[in-house]
Short mmCIF file of C-alpha atoms in Angstrom, two decimals:
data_model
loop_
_atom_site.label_atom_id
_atom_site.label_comp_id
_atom_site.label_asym_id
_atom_site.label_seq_id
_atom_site.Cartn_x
_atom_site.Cartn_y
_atom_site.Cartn_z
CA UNK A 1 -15.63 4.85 -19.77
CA UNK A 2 -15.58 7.29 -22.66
CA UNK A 3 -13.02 5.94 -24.16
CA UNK A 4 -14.56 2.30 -24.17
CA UNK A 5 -17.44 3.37 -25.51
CA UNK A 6 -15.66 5.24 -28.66
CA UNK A 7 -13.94 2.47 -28.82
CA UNK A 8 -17.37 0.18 -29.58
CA UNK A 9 -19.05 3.18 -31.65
CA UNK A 10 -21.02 4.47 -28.25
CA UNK A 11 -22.32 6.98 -26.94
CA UNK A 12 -20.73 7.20 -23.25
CA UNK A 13 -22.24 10.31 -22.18
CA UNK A 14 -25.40 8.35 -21.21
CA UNK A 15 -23.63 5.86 -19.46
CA UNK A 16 -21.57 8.15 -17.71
CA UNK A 17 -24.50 10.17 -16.30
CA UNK A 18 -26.43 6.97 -15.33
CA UNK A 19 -23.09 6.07 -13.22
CA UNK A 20 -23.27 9.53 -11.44
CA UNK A 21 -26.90 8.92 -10.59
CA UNK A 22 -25.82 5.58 -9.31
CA UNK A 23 -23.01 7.41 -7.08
CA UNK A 24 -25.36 10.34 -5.78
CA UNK A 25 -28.25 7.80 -5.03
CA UNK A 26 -25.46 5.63 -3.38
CA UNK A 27 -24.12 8.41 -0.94
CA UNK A 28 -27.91 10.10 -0.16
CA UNK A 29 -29.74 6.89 0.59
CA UNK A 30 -30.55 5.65 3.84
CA UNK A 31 -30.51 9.58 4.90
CA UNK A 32 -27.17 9.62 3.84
CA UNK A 33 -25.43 7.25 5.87
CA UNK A 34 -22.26 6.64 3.29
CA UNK A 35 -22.29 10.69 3.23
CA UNK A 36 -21.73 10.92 7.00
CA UNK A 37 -18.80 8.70 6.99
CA UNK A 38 -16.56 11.19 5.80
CA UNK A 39 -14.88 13.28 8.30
CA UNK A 40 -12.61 16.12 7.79
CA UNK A 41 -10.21 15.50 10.60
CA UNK A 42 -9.24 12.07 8.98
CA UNK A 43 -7.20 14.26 6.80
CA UNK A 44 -9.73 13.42 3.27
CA UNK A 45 -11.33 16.34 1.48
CA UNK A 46 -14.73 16.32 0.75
CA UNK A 47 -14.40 15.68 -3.11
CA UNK A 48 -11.65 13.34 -2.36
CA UNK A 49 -14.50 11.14 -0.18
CA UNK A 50 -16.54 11.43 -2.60
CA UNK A 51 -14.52 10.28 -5.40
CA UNK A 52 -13.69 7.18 -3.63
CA UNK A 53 -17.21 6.27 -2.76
CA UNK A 54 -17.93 6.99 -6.64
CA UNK A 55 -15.02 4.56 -7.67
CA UNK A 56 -15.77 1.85 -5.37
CA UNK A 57 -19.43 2.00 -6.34
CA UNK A 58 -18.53 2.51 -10.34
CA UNK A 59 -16.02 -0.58 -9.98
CA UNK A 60 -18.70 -3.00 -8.34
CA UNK A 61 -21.50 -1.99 -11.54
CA UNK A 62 -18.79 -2.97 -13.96
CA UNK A 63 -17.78 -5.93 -12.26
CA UNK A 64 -21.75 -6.88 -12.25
CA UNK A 65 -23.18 -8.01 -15.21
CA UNK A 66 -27.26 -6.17 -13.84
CA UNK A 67 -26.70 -2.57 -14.03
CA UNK A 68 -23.40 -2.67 -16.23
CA UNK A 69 -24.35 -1.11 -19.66
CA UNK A 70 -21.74 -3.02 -21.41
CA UNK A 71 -23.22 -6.40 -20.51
CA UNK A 72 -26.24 -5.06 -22.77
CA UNK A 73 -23.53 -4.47 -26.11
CA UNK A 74 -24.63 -6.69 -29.18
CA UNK A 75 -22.64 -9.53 -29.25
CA UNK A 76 -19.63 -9.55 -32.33
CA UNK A 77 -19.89 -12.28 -34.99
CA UNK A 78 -16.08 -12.90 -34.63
CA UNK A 79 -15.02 -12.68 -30.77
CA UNK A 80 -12.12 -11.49 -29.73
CA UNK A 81 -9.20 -14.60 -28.89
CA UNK A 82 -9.63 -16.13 -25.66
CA UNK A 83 -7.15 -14.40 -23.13
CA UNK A 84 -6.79 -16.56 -19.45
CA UNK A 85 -4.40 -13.75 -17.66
CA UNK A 86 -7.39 -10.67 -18.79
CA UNK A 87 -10.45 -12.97 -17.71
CA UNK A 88 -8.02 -14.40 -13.99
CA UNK A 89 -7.72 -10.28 -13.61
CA UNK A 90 -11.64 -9.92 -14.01
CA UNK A 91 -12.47 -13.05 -12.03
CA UNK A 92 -10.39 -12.06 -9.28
CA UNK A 93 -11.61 -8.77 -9.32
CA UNK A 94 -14.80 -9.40 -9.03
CA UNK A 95 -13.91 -11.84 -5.85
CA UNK A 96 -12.59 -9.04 -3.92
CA UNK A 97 -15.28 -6.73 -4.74
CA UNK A 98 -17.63 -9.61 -3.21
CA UNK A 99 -15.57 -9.78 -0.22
CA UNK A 100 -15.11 -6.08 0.05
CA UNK A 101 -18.97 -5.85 -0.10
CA UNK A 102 -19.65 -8.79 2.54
CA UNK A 103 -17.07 -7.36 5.33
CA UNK A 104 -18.55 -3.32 4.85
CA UNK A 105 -22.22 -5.22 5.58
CA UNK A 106 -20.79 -6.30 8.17
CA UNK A 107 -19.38 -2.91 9.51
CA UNK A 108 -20.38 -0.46 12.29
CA UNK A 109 -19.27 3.61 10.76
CA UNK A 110 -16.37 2.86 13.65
CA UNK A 111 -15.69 -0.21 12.19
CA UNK A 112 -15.50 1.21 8.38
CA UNK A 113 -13.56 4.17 9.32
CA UNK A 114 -11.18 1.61 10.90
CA UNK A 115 -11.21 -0.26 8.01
CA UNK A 116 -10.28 2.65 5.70
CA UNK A 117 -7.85 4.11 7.69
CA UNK A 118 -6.20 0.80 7.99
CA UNK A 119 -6.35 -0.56 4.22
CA UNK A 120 -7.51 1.75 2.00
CA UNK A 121 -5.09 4.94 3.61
CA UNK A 122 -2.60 2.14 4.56
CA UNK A 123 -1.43 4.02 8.01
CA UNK A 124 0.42 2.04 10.33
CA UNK A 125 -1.38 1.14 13.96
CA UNK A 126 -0.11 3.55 16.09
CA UNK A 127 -1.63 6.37 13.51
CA UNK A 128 -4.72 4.84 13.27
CA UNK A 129 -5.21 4.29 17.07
CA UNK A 130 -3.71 7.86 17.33
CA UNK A 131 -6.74 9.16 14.95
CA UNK A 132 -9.76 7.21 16.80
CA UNK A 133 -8.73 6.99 19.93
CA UNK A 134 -7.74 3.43 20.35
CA UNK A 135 -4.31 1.27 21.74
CA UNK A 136 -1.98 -0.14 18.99
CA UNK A 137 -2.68 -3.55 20.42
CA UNK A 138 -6.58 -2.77 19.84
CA UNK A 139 -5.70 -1.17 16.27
CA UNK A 140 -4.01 -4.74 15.64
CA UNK A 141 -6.30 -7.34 17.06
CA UNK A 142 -9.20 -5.70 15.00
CA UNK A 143 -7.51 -5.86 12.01
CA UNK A 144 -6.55 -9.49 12.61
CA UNK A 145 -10.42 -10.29 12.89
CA UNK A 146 -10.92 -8.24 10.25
CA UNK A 147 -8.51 -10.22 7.79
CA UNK A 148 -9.98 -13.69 9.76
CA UNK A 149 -13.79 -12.57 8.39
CA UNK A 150 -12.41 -11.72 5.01
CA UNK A 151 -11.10 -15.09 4.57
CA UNK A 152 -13.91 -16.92 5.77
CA UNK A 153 -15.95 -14.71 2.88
CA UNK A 154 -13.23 -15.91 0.31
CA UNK A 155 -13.57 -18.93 1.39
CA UNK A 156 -17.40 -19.38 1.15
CA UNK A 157 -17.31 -17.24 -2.54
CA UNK A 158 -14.96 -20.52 -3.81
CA UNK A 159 -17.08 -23.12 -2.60
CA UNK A 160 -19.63 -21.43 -3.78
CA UNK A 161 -17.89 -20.77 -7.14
CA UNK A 162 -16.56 -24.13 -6.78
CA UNK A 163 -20.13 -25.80 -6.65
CA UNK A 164 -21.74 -23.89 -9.45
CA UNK A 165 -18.86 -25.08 -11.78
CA UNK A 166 -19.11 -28.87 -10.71
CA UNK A 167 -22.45 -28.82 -11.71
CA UNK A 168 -22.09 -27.07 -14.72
CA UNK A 169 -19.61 -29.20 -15.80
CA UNK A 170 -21.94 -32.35 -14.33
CA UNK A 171 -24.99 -30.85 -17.04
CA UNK A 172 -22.22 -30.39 -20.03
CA UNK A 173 -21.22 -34.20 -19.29
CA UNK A 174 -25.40 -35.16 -19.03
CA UNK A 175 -25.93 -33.34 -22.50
CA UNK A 176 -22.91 -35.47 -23.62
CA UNK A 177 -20.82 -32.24 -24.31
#
């Protein structure tokens, strides 16, 4: 973030310390809640915990444009050249933080611990049902409901995008663009 911001003739440290706020306000709300997800005996340190919550929570600001400070940077006279493989990478980016976001609303803490020891830690089934208790044939049928619900979400975030581009392009072709 630094770096980006030297790069633009910025001042990060601002930034930076906004982002912090965002992640300490993010793990103490709701008394805490995200905070009391982490549990030692899932074989995560503290800080390690808490630098995931802060990167998950940093990544969907940026990937916003309310709340990002860069969204707010003067726009150049001259823009930089169109790139399609850069703004693919941010658009589907920003998809999978949408459906990240819609399954953990969706989550029990049992249910996001399952999650994170399935995805995010990538153990196989009989670890995880070793770790919370469960059969390898429960470990596997919630993550196939698990990957069902995420591509429903998908699947509703492109219609959606879907729509809002057919009628954008439907008012470029009413101006007579």
């Amino acid at each position: 973030m630094r770096r980006h911001a030297a790069a633009r003739r910025r001042d990060g440290r601002q930034d930076v310390l906004d982002l912090v706020q965002d992640v300490l306000l993010c793990l103490l709300e709701r008394d805490g809640q995200e905070l009391r997800r982490w549990d030692p005996e899932r074989g995560r340190s503290l800080d390690s915990f808490v630098r995931l919550v802060a990167r998950r929570k940093v990544a969907r600001v940026l990937a916003q444009v309310r709340g990002n400070p860069w969204c707010l940077a003067p726009i150049d006279a001259a823009p930089e050249p169109f790139n399609n493989a850069a703004l693919l990478r941010i658009e589907v980016r920003a998809s999978l933080a949408s459906v990240l976001d819609g399954l953990y609303a969706g989550m029990e803490t049992r249910d996001a611990e399952l999650f994170e020891l399935s995805f995010v830690d990538e153990l196989d089934a009989d670890e995880v049902g070793r770790r919370m208790g469960m059969s390898t044939g429960a470990v596997n049928a919630w993550r196939y409901r698990v990957r069902k619900v995420a591509l429903k979400l998908a699947a509703r975030l492109d219609a959606a995008n879907d729509s809002r581009s057919c009628a954008t392009q439907r008012g470029e072709a009413a101006d007579g663009r």
